[in-house]
């Protein structure tokens, strides 16, 4: 990964490049921001340039993630009583080379481990300690990249703290995390925190237009939904079939919810609807929840005549968007979104998806008729 391939973030790029040129590279830095903002691509480009200062031939090795003095730690699940990153490195390398903006959820799906807990273990920290106790292969700097350092368990965090306090000579530690909430304060106090902001809409739009043939209308829709997250933008760009599927199931849900009041037999349809969605993997279920939240918000804006903010409407299958929007108001939007957020929480905590979706489906039939 080089600087030119990173979407936007010009100020941060300049800050990092200047720190290398002026020999002000801190030995431990924590890059905080969503993966889709470019935390890992930024770290990889940074490592590439640090190595490049020592050896002009190092750049291609970093780009292919096979530089012998570049090491990685990342969350994995326990496999045969083992929880070391090196056992899943080829899979991690494959995912990152294909899509360096990949998220933790993407990694979970890539490993097909939605029902397993991924974490960075104490054994992993011990393994890295052994590697960094050795001399560098190329005689210069050694770099450790810890992707999603916020997934360290307590035992790993305590051991890693000692590694931070007494790092081997010529060692640079670059950590990434979505936020700092789950990182020990003592680790935070020993790292230089680098905030990675969301990508500006203009930069994100230019990036998409440069590499993809996309209409201005589609770009506008993606920018509204992605909120500066390139990973989300790329998924939205490539989710045509999924969007159609989500739209169809949303329409079915709303129509059944309207009919239940007059014909309770439609509850059976909602139960079958819930069972279909419950068969998806967790990531897809959570994406559908996000989709539903956004459609309800847009319907609220439509109802309150803020047409200029409604960047997407449902018009498929003779769905009456304007008629539907009149039922979404201040009287029920809070309850609807709260139930969707609760469903998301239960799925995150491995709740029974059939129960979660059935409960959510039935509750909409109660809230949709609530008048202001």
mmCIF file of C-alpha atoms in Angstrom, residues 42 55 79 92 112 158 204 263 269 300 339 354 357:
data_model
loop_
_atom_site.group_PDB
_atom_site.id
_atom_site.type_symbol
_atom_site.label_atom_id
_atom_site.label_comp_id
_atom_site.label_asym_id
_atom_site.label_seq_id
_atom_site.Cartn_x
_atom_site.Cartn_y
_atom_site.Cartn_z
ATOM 1 C CA UNK A 42 -2.364 4.355 6.404
ATOM 2 C CA UNK A 55 16.370 0.073 1.805
ATOM 3 C CA UNK A 79 -8.110 -23.545 16.949
ATOM 4 C CA UNK A 92 -5.356 -12.415 6.607
ATOM 5 C CA UNK A 112 -16.520 -18.241 8.455
ATOM 6 C CA UNK A 158 -1.031 -6.820 30.577
ATOM 7 C CA UNK A 204 -14.599 9.525 -1.450
ATOM 8 C CA UNK A 263 -56.288 -9.793 9.838
ATOM 9 C CA UNK A 269 -46.481 -14.478 7.249
ATOM 10 C CA UNK A 300 -39.735 10.346 8.414
ATOM 11 C CA UNK A 339 -36.453 -1.925 18.657
ATOM 12 C CA UNK A 354 -35.480 -16.638 14.919
ATOM 13 C CA UNK A 357 -36.575 -11.352 14.106
#
